[in-house]
Amino acid sequence: MRSLLFTVALYSFATGLPNYHVKGHQWLPAGPRDSRSPCPGLNVLANHGWLPRSGKNIDLPTLQVAVSGAYNYDPDTFDGAFKQAQACNLTTTGNSSTFNLADLAKHDCIEFDGSLSRNDFYLGDDLHFNPRIWATTAKRLGLDHVSHDPLSKYVTVEQAAKARAARVADAMKANRKFNASENEMLGSPGTTALYLVTLWDDAVGAAPKEWIKSFFEWERLPFTRPLKQKTNDDINAMFQRVQAVKV
Ligand code: HEM
Ligand SMILES: *[C@@H]1O[C@H](CO)[C@@H](O)[C@H](O)[C@H]1NC(C)=O
Ligand SMILES: *[C@@H]1O[C@H](CO)[C@@H](O)[C@H](O)[C@H]1NC(C)=O
Ligand SMILES: *[C@@H]1O[C@H](CO)[C@@H](O)[C@H](O)[C@H]1NC(C)=O
């Protein structure tokens, strides 16, 4: 087996991604006893030690510091999501002010069908990254198609919106128990808006394919902290753009 360090070195070399070296926040993938979620955004934070690397006992103040420190979101941006998780009664920590990352896999309160990179609950595993499902999304986003055209390095809002709608259509075909609640139908464009805003390269006005791969496939930060703070207004504006695309 390749050593972890070797894998890390190989990866940095292969992609030429900027190294994320904030003290104490280097990228280390989860160990076997660590808790991880169906949410790549939170797993990235745990893999970089912005959330506890164990993925356990996460409280709101810790989340606020993490989303600000790593992604430069306004610290309050995900307070609503955190409160929604509390309202879902999904925690297994025994303390209603905290949850473990894996608790978020509880189906149909936050977790929904037709995810970009996870399978549906009814079909088995709604928690772990699923390479087969992600491959369908990656293909639609053209992640491996980079040509001489500089724009081919980026995913557009239109591409992302179409890819997520196609994935939901796939899931509806594959899963006869597909749960088309309102939560699910807004969750899919919502999480697409979320990764676009999180991985937006302000200098270009688009999301680099390399960053999207790093975020989903390695659950690794692809950048050093963005200079401009992001807020719920940015997420809402991107949500409108995603929803405006005819799919
Ligand atoms: C308390 C804060 C958060 C909670 C409770 C949360 C929870 C979740 C859950 C349960 C899912 C699974 C939904 C599904 O079935 O696809 C999910 C997906 C997702 N989350 Fe989060 N999340 C939070 C914060 C974030 C942050 C900070 C980001 C980005 C920086 C993010 C990005 C995403 C993305 C892109 C997906 C879609 C994954 C996919 O479709 O495969 N989330 N989140
Ligand atoms: C969570 O528990 C509270 C208090 O027992 C209850 O009022 C609420 O309906 C529960 N929520 C869900 C989604 O089960
Ligand atoms: C529950 O978690 C909160 C937030 O971390 C903490 O302040 C509180 O002390 C915990 N309660 C117990 C009983 O451990
Ligand atoms: C989705 O699942 C929830 C909870 O399991 C259930 O109450 C609801 O009726 C389901 N909706 C559909 C459209 O099947």
Tab-separated table of C-alpha atoms in Angstrom, residues 20-133:
chain	number	residue	atom	x	y	z
A	20	TYR	CA	-2.998	24.944	1.675
A	21	HIS	CA	-0.606	25.618	4.492
A	22	VAL	CA	-2.274	27.359	7.369
A	23	LYS	CA	-0.718	26.026	10.562
A	24	GLY	CA	-2.713	23.126	11.995
A	25	HIS	CA	-4.968	23.025	8.951
A	26	GLN	CA	-3.157	20.760	6.578
A	27	TRP	CA	-5.224	18.238	4.634
A	28	LEU	CA	-5.453	14.797	6.233
A	29	PRO	CA	-8.186	12.442	5.067
A	30	ALA	CA	-10.402	10.802	7.684
A	31	GLY	CA	-9.194	7.782	9.605
A	32	PRO	CA	-11.366	4.709	10.165
A	33	ARG	CA	-12.839	5.980	13.440
A	34	ASP	CA	-13.574	9.494	12.203
A	35	SER	CA	-17.128	10.552	11.411
A	36	ARG	CA	-17.893	12.025	8.012
A	37	SER	CA	-21.077	13.275	6.371
A	38	PRO	CA	-22.934	13.217	3.075
A	39	CYS	CA	-21.854	16.860	2.773
A	40	PRO	CA	-18.528	17.466	1.057
A	41	GLY	CA	-18.461	21.042	2.381
A	42	LEU	CA	-18.336	19.864	5.992
A	43	ASN	CA	-16.026	16.909	5.286
A	44	VAL	CA	-13.490	19.290	3.743
A	45	LEU	CA	-13.596	21.362	6.934
A	46	ALA	CA	-12.952	18.269	9.069
A	47	ASN	CA	-10.157	17.038	6.776
A	48	HIS	CA	-8.411	20.371	7.336
A	49	GLY	CA	-9.001	20.510	11.075
A	50	TRP	CA	-11.369	23.493	10.858
A	51	LEU	CA	-13.961	21.167	12.339
A	52	PRO	CA	-12.724	18.502	14.763
A	53	ARG	CA	-10.860	15.937	12.656
A	54	SER	CA	-12.906	13.256	14.416
A	55	GLY	CA	-16.032	14.801	12.856
A	56	LYS	CA	-17.672	14.517	16.273
A	57	ASN	CA	-19.499	16.801	18.692
A	58	ILE	CA	-19.785	19.748	16.325
A	59	ASP	CA	-21.410	22.826	17.792
A	60	LEU	CA	-22.473	26.089	16.193
A	61	PRO	CA	-19.567	28.305	17.343
A	62	THR	CA	-17.108	25.741	15.925
A	63	LEU	CA	-18.981	25.689	12.610
A	64	GLN	CA	-18.982	29.493	12.464
A	65	VAL	CA	-15.211	29.705	12.917
A	66	ALA	CA	-14.710	26.915	10.367
A	67	VAL	CA	-16.779	28.311	7.479
A	68	SER	CA	-15.192	31.693	7.988
A	69	GLY	CA	-11.634	30.436	8.422
A	70	ALA	CA	-11.578	28.087	5.447
A	71	TYR	CA	-14.051	29.495	2.911
A	72	ASN	CA	-14.382	33.113	4.094
A	73	TYR	CA	-18.121	32.860	4.568
A	74	ASP	CA	-19.709	35.312	6.968
A	75	PRO	CA	-19.607	33.252	10.214
A	76	ASP	CA	-23.432	33.311	10.478
A	77	THR	CA	-24.060	31.956	6.974
A	78	PHE	CA	-24.824	28.383	8.024
A	79	ASP	CA	-26.636	29.102	11.289
A	80	GLY	CA	-29.923	28.224	9.557
A	81	ALA	CA	-28.562	24.891	8.300
A	82	PHE	CA	-27.247	24.099	11.757
A	83	LYS	CA	-30.625	24.890	13.328
A	84	GLN	CA	-32.366	22.793	10.702
A	85	ALA	CA	-30.121	19.870	11.651
A	86	GLN	CA	-31.101	20.411	15.292
A	87	ALA	CA	-34.792	20.495	14.368
A	88	CYS	CA	-34.375	17.154	12.561
A	89	ASN	CA	-33.471	15.478	15.875
A	90	LEU	CA	-30.703	13.631	14.095
A	91	THR	CA	-27.981	13.932	16.701
A	92	THR	CA	-26.517	10.820	18.322
A	93	THR	CA	-24.163	12.715	20.638
A	94	GLY	CA	-26.609	12.919	23.524
A	95	ASN	CA	-26.301	16.709	23.446
A	96	SER	CA	-28.830	18.600	21.336
A	97	SER	CA	-26.312	21.423	20.829
A	98	THR	CA	-23.956	19.151	18.866
A	99	PHE	CA	-23.958	16.474	16.177
A	100	ASN	CA	-21.540	14.012	14.609
A	101	LEU	CA	-21.011	14.407	10.878
A	102	ALA	CA	-22.428	10.957	10.076
A	103	ASP	CA	-25.677	11.929	11.835
A	104	LEU	CA	-26.452	14.153	8.830
A	105	ALA	CA	-27.130	11.077	6.674
A	106	LYS	CA	-30.558	10.769	8.305
A	107	HIS	CA	-32.880	10.685	5.323
A	108	ASP	CA	-35.419	13.235	4.257
A	109	CYS	CA	-35.054	16.044	6.716
A	110	ILE	CA	-31.896	17.611	5.304
A	111	GLU	CA	-30.505	14.649	3.335
A	112	PHE	CA	-32.339	14.158	0.036
A	113	ASP	CA	-32.491	11.980	-3.045
A	114	GLY	CA	-30.703	12.713	-6.301
A	115	SER	CA	-27.384	13.945	-4.836
A	116	LEU	CA	-24.538	14.750	-7.180
A	117	SER	CA	-22.077	12.389	-5.542
A	118	ARG	CA	-24.044	10.124	-3.230
A	119	ASN	CA	-26.563	7.356	-3.807
A	120	ASP	CA	-30.174	7.511	-2.667
A	121	PHE	CA	-31.031	6.289	0.808
A	122	TYR	CA	-33.413	3.652	-0.563
A	123	LEU	CA	-30.650	2.226	-2.766
A	124	GLY	CA	-28.286	1.663	0.143
A	125	ASP	CA	-25.696	4.275	1.056
A	126	ASP	CA	-26.612	7.965	1.140
A	127	LEU	CA	-23.506	8.911	3.125
A	128	HIS	CA	-20.291	8.036	1.319
A	129	PHE	CA	-18.902	9.485	-1.874
A	130	ASN	CA	-20.003	7.170	-4.698
A	131	PRO	CA	-17.500	7.129	-7.587
A	132	ARG	CA	-19.992	5.626	-10.031
A	133	ILE	CA	-22.592	8.312	-9.396
